[in-house]
Coordinates of N, CA and C in Angstrom, one line a residue:
X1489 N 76.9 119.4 114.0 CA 76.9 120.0 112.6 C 78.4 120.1 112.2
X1490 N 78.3 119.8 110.9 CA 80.3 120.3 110.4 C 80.1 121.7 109.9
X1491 N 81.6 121.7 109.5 CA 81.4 123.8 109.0 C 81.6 124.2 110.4
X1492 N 82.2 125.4 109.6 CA 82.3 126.5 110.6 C 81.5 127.3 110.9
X1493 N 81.2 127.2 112.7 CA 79.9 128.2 112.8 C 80.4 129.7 112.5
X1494 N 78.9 130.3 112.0 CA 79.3 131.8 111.7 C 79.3 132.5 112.9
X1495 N 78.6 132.5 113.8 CA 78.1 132.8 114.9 C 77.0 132.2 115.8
X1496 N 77.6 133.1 117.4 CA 76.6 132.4 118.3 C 75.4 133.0 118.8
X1497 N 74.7 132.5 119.0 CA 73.8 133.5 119.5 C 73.4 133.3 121.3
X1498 N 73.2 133.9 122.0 CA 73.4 134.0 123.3 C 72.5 134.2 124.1
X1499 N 72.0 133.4 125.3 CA 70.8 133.7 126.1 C 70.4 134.7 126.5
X1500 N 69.7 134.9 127.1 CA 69.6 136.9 127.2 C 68.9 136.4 129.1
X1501 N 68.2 135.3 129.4 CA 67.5 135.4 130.6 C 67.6 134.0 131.3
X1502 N 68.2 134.2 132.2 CA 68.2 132.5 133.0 C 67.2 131.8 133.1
X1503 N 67.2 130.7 133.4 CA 65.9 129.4 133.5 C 66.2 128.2 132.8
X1504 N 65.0 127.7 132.6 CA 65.4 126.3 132.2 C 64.9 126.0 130.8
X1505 N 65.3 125.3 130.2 CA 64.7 125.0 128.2 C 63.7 124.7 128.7
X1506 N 62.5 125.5 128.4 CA 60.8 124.5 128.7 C 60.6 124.3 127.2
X1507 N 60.5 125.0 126.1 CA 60.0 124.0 124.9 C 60.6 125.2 123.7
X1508 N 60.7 124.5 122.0 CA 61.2 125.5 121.2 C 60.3 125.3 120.4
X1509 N 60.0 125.9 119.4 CA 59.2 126.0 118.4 C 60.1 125.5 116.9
X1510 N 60.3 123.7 116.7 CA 61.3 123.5 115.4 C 60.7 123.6 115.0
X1511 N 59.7 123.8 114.0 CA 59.6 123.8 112.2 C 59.4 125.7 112.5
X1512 N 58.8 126.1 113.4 CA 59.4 127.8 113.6 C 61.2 128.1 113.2
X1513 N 61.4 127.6 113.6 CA 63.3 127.6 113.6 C 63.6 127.3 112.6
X1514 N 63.6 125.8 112.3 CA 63.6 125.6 110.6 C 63.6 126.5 109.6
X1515 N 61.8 126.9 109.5 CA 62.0 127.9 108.8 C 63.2 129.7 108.4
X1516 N 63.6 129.8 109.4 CA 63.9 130.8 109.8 C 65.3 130.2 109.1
X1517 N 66.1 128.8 109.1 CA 66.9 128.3 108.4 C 66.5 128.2 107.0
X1518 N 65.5 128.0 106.8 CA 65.3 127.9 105.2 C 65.6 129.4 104.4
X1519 N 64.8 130.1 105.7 CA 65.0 131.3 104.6 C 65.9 132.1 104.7
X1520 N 67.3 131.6 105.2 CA 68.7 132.5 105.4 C 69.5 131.1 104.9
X1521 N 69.0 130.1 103.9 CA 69.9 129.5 103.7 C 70.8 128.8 104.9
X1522 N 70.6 128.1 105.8 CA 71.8 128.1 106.9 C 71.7 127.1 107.7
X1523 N 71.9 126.2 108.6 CA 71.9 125.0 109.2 C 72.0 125.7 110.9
X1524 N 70.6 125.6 111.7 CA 70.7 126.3 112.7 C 70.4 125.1 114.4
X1525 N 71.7 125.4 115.3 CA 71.7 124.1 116.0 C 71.5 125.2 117.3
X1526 N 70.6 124.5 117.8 CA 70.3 124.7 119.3 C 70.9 123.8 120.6
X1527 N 71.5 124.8 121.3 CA 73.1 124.0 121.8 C 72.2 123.7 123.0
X1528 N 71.3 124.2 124.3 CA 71.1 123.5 125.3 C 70.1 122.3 125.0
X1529 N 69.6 121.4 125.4 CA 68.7 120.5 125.6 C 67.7 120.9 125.9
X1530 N 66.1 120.6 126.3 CA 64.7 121.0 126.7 C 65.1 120.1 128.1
X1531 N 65.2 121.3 128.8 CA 65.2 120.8 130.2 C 66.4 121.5 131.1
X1532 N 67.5 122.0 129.9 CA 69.0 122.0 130.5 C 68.9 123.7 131.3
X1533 N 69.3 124.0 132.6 CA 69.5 125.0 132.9 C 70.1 126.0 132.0
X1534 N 69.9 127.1 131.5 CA 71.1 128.1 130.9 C 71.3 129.6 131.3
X1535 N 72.1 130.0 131.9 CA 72.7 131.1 132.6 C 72.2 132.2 131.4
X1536 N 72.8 133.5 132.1 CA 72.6 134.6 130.5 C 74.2 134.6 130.2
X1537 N 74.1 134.6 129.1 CA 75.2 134.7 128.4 C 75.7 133.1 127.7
X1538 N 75.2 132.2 128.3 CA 75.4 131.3 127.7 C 74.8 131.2 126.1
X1539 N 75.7 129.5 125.4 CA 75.3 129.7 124.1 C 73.5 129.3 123.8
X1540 N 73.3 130.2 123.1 CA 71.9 129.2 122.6 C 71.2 128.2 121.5
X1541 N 72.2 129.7 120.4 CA 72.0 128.8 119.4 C 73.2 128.8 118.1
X1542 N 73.9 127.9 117.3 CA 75.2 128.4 116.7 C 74.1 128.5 115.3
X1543 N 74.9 129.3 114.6 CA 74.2 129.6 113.1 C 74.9 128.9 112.2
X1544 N 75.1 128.1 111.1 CA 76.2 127.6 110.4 C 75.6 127.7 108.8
X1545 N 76.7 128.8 107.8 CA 75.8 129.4 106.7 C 75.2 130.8 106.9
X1546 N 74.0 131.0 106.3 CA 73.5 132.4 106.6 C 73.4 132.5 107.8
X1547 N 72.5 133.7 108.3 CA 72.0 134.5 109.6 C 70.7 134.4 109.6
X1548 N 70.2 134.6 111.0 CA 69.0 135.0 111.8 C 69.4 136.1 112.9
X1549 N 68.8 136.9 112.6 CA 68.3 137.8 113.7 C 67.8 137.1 114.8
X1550 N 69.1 137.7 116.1 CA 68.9 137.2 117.6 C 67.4 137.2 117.8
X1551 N 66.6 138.1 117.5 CA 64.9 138.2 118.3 C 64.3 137.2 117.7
X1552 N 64.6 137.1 116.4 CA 63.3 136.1 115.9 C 64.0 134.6 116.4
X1553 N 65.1 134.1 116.9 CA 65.3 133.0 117.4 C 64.9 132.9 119.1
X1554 N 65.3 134.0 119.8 CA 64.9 134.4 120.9 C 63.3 134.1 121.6
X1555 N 62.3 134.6 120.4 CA 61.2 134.4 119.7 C 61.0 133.0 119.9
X1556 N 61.9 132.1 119.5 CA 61.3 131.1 118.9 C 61.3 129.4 120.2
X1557 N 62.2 130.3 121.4 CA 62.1 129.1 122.6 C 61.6 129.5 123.9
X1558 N 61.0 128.8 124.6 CA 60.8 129.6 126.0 C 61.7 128.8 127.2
X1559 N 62.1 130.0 128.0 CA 63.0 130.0 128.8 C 62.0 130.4 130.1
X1560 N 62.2 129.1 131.3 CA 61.1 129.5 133.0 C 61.8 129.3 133.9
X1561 N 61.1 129.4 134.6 CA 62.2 128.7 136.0 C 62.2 127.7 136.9
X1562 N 61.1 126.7 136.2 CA 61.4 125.0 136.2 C 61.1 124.1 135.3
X1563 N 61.7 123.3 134.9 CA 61.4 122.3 134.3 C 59.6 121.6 134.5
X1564 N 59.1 122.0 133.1 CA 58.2 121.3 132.4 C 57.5 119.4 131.4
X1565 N 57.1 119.2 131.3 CA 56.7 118.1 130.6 C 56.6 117.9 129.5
X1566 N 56.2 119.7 128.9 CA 55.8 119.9 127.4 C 56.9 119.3 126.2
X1567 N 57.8 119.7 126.1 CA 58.4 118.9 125.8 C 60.0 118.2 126.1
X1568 N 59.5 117.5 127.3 CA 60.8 117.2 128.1 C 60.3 115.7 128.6
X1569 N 60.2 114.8 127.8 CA 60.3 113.4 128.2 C 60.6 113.1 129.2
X1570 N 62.0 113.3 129.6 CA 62.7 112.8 130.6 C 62.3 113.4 131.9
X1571 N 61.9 114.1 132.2 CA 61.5 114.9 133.4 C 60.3 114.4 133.8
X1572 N 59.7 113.6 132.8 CA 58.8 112.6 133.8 C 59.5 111.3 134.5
X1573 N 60.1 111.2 133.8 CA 61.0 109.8 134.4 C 61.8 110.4 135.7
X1574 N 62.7 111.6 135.9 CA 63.1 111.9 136.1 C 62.2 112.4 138.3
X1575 N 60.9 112.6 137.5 CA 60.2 112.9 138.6 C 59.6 111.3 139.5
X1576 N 59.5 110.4 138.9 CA 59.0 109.0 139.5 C 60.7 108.5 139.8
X1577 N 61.6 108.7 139.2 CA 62.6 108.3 139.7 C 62.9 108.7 141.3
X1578 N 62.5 109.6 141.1 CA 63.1 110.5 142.4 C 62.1 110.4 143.9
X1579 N 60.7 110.1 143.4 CA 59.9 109.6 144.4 C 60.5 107.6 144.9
X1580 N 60.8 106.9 143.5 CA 61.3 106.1 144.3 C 63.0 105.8 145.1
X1581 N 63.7 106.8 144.3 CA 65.3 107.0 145.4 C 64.5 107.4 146.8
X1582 N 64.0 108.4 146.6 CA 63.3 108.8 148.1 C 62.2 107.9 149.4
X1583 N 62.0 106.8 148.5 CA 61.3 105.5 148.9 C 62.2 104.7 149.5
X1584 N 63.4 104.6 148.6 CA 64.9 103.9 149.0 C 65.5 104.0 150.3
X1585 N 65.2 105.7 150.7 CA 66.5 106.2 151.5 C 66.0 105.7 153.1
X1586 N 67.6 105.4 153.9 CA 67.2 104.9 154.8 C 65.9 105.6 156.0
X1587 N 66.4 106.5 155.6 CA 65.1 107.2 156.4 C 63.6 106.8 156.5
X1588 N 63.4 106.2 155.3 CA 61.7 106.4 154.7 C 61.4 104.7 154.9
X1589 N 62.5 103.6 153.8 CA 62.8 102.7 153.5 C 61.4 102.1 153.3
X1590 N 60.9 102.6 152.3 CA 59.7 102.0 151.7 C 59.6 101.5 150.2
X1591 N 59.8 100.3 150.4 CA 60.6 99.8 148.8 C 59.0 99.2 148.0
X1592 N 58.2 99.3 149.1 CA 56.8 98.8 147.5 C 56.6 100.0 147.2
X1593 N 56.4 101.2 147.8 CA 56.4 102.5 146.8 C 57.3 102.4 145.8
X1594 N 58.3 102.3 146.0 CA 59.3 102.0 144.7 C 59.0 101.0 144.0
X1595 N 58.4 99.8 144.0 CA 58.1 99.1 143.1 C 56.7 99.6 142.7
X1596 N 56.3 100.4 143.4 CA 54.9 100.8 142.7 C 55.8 102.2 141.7
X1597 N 56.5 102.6 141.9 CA 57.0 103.8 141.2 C 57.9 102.5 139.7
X1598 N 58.0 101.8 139.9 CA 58.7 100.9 139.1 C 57.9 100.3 138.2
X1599 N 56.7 100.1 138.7 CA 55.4 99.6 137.5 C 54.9 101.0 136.9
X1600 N 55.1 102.3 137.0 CA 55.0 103.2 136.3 C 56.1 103.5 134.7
X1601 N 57.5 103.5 135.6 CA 58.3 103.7 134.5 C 58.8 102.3 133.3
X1602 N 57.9 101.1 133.8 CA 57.7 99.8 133.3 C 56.7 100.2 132.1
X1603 N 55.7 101.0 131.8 CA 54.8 101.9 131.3 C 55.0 102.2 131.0
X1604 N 56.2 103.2 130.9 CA 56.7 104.5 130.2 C 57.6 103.4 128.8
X1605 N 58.4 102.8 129.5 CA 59.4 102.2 128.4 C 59.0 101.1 127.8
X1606 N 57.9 100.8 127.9 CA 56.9 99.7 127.1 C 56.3 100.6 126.3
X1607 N 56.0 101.9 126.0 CA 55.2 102.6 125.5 C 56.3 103.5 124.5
X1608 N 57.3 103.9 125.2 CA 58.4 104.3 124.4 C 58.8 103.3 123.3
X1609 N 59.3 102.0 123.8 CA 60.3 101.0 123.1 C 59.9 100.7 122.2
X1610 N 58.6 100.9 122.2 CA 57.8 100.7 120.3 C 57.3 101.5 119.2
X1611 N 58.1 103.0 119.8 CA 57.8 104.4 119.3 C 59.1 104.6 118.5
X1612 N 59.0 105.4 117.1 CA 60.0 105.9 116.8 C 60.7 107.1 117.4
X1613 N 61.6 106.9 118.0 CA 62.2 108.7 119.0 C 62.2 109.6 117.7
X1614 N 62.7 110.5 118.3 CA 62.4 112.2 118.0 C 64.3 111.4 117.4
X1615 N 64.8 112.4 116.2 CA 66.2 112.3 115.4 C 66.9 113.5 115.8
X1616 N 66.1 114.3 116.6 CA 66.7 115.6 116.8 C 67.2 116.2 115.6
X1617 N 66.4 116.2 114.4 CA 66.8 117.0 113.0 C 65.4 117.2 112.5
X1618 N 65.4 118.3 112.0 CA 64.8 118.7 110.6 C 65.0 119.2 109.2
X1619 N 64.3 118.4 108.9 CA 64.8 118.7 107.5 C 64.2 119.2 106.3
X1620 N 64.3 120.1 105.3 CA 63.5 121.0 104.7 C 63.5 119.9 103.3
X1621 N 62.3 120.6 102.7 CA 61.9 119.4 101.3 C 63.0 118.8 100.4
X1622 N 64.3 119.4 100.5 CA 65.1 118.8 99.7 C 65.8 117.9 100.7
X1623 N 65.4 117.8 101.7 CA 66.2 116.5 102.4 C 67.5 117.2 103.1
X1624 N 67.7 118.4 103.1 CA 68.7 119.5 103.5 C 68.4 119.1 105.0
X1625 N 69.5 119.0 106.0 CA 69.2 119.4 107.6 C 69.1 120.9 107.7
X1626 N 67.7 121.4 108.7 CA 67.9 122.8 108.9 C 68.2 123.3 109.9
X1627 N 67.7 122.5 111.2 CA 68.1 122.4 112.6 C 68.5 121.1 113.1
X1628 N 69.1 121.6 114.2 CA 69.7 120.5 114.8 C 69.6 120.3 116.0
X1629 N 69.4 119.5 117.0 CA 68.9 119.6 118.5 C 69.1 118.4 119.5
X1630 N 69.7 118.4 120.7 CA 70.0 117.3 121.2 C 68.5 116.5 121.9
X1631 N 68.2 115.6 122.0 CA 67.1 114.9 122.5 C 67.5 113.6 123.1
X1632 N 66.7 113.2 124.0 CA 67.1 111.9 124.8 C 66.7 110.7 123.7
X1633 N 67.6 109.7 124.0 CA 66.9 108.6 123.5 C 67.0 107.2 124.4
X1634 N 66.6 106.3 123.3 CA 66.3 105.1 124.3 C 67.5 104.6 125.3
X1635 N 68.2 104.7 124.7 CA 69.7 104.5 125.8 C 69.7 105.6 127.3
X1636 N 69.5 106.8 126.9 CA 69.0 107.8 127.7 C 68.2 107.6 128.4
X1637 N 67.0 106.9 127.6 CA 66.1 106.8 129.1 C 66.0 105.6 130.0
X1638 N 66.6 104.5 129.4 CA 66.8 103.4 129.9 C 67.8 103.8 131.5
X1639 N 68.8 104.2 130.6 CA 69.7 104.4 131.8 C 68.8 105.5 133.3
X1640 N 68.4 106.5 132.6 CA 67.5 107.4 133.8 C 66.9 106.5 134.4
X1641 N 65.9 105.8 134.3 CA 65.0 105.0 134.5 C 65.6 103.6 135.7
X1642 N 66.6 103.4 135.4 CA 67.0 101.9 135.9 C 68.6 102.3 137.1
X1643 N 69.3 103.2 136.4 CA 70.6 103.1 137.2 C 70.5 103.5 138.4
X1644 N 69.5 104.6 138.9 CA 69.7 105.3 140.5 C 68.6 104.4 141.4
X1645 N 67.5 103.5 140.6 CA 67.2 102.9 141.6 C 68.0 101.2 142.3
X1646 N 68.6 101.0 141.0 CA 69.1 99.8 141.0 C 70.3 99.9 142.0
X1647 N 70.8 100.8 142.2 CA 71.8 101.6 143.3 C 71.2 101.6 144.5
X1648 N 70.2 102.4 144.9 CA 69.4 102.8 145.9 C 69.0 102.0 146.5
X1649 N 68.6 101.2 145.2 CA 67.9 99.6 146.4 C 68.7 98.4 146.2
X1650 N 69.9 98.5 146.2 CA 71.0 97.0 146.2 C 70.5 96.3 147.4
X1651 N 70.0 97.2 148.2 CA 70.1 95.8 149.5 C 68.6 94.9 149.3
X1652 N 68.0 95.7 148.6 CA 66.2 95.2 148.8 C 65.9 94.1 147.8
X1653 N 65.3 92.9 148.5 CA 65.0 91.7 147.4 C 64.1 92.2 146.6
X1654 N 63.2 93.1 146.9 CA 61.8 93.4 146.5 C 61.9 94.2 144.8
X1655 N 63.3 95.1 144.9 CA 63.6 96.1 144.2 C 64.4 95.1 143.0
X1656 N 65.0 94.2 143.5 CA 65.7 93.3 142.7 C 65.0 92.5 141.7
X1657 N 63.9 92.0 142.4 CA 63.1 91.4 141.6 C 61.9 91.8 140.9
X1658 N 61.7 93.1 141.3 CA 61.0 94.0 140.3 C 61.6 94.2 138.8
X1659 N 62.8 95.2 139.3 CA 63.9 95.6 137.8 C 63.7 94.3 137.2
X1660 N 64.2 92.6 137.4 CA 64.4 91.7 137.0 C 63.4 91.8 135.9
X1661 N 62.1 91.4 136.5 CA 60.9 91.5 135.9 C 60.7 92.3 134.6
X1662 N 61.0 93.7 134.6 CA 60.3 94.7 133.7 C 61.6 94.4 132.9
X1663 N 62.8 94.7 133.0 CA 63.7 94.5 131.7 C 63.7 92.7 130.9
X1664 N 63.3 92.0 131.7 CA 62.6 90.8 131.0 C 61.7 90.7 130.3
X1665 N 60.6 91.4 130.8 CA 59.4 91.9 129.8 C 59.7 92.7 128.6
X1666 N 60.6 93.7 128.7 CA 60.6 94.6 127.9 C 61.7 94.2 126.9
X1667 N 62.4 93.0 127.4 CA 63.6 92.3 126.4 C 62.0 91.6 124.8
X1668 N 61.3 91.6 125.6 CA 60.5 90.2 124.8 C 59.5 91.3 123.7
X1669 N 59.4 92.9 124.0 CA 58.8 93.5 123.2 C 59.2 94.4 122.4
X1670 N 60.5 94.8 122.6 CA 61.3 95.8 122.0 C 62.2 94.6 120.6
X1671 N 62.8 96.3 120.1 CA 63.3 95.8 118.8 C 64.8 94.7 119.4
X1672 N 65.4 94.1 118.9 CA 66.8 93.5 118.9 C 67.9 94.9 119.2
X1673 N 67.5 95.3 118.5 CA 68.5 96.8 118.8 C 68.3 97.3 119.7
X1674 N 67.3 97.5 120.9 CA 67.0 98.2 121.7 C 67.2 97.6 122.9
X1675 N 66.9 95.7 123.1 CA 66.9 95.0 123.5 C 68.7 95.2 124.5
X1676 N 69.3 95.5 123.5 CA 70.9 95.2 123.8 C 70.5 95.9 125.1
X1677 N 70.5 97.2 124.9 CA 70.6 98.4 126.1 C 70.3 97.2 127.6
X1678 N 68.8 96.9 127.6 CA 68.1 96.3 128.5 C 68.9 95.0 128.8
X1679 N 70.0 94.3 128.0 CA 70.7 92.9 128.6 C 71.7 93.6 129.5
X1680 N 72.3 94.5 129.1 CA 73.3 95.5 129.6 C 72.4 95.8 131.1
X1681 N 71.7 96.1 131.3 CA 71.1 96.4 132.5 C 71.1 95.6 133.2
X1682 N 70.6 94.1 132.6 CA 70.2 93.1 133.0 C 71.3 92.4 133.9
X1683 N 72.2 92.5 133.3 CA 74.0 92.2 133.7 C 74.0 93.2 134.5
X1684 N 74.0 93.8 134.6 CA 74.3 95.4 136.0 C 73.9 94.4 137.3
X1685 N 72.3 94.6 136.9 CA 71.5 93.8 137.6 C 72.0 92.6 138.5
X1686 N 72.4 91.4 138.0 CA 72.8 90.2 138.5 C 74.0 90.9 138.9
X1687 N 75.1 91.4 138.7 CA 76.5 91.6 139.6 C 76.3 92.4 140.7
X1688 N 75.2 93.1 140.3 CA 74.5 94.2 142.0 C 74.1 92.9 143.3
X1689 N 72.9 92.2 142.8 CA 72.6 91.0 143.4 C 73.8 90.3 144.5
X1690 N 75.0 90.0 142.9 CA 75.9 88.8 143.7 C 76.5 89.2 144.3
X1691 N 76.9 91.1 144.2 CA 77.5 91.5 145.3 C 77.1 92.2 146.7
X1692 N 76.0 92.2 146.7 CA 75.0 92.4 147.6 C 74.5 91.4 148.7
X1693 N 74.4 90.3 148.0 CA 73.7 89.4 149.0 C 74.5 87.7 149.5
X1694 N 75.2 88.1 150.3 CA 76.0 87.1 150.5 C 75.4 85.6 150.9
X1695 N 74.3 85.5 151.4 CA 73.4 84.2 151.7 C 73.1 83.4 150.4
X1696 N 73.3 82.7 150.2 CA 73.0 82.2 148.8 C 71.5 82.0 148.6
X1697 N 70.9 81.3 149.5 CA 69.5 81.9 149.5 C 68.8 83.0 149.2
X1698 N 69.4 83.7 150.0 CA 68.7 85.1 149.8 C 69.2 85.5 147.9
X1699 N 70.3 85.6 147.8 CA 70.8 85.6 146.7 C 69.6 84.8 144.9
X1700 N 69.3 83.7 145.5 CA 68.2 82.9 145.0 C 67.3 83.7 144.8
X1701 N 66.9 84.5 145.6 CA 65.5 84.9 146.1 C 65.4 86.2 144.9
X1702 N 66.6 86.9 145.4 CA 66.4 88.2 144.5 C 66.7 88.1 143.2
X1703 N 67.2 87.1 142.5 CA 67.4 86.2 141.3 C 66.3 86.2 140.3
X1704 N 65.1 86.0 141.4 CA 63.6 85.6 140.6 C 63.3 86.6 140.2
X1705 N 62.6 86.7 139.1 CA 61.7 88.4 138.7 C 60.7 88.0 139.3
X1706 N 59.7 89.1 139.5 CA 58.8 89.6 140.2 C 57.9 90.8 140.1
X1707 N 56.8 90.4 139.1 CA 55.9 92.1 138.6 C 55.6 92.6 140.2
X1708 N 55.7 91.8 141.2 CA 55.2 92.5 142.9 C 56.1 92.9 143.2
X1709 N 57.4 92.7 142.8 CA 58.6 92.6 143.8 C 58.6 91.5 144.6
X1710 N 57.8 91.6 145.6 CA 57.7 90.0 146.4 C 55.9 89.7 146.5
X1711 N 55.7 88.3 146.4 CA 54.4 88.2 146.6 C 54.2 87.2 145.4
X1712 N 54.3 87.7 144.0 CA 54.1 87.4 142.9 C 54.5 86.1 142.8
X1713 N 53.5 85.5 141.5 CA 53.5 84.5 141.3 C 54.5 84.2 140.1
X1714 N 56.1 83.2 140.3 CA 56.4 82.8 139.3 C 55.6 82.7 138.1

């Protein structure tokens, strides 16, 4: 938001953003005249005392904004996209680690978030704004987007499993796929991966063969049929 905030308004109780009530908030902007930005994220930890919300223009009364989000002590789904990604990501790093080293779990965790961003990439995301009938912004709010979730989604397993052909040729797979159904603009994100992708490969696998191998996409990871 530009302008100078008038004030801040301040958490009162630790936890995590589980969900806010915007066209509640909004309103509350319309009728004090005022542009009202909610500074943590749905998801983000916030201490007490930290910011919650800046006011820019008129006021609201701390309660009725207080009122208007809920604060728990773990992260939810309600409205927190990414914390699903966030939870399959983390079953397949944990599939990855030498300990467990179970990489078709992870490609079974990888045909899930293959799902998610096939289902996303053809959705319009959230603008993180609202805006009242004159086209006025009333709130303002940070939200993930497709760059955001691409990156959640792809970077910590593509790390995790540098050594695994199986993992290599999964990722290959789904950002291929998802190059061929998403917009041109969205696509970019997924070539950018795609590139991550092959320099992980070439620096990973010194056999040129093997190198070949993890080269191929693969909806199985291994097994699949060209």
């Amino acid at each position: 938001p530009s302008g100078d905030c008038r004030r801040t308004v301040l958490n009162v109780r630790p936890g995590h953003v589980l969900a806010f009530d915007p066209d509640g908030v909004a309103a509350l902007a319309r009728r004090a005249d005022c542009l009202i930005e909610l500074v943590p994220q749905v998801g983000d930890f916030v201490a007490q005392g930290d910011p919650l919300f800046r006011l820019y223009g008129g006021d609201v009364e701390d309660r009725d904004l207080q009122q208007a989000i809920a604060i728990g002590p773990e992260r939810t789904l309600e409205q927190d996209p990414a914390f699903a990604f966030r939870i399959i990501v983390d079953i397949a790093a944990k599939a990855l680690s030498p300990a467990i080293n179970d990489p078709t779990t992870a490609v079974l965790a990888l045909d899930q978030l293959h799902h998610l961003l096939r289902t996303v990439g053809q959705r319009d995301l959230d603008t993180g704004q609202v805006r009242d009938e004159t086209g006025r912004v009333r709130l303002a709010y940070r939200t993930p987007d497709w760059d955001d979730l691409v990156g959640l989604a792809v970077t910590e397993i593509r790390h995790y499993g540098k050594d695994s052909i199986q993992i290599a040729r999964r990722l290959r797979a789904m950002l291929l796929n998802l190059i061929q159904v998403v917009t041109q603009e969205r696509a970019v994100r997924l070539r950018e991966e795609l590139d991550l992708l092959h320099r992980t490969v070439e620096r990973n696998f010194l056999d040129g063969e093997d190198r070949t191998r993890a080269a191929r996409p693969d909806s199985m990871g291994m097994g699949g049929s060209p």
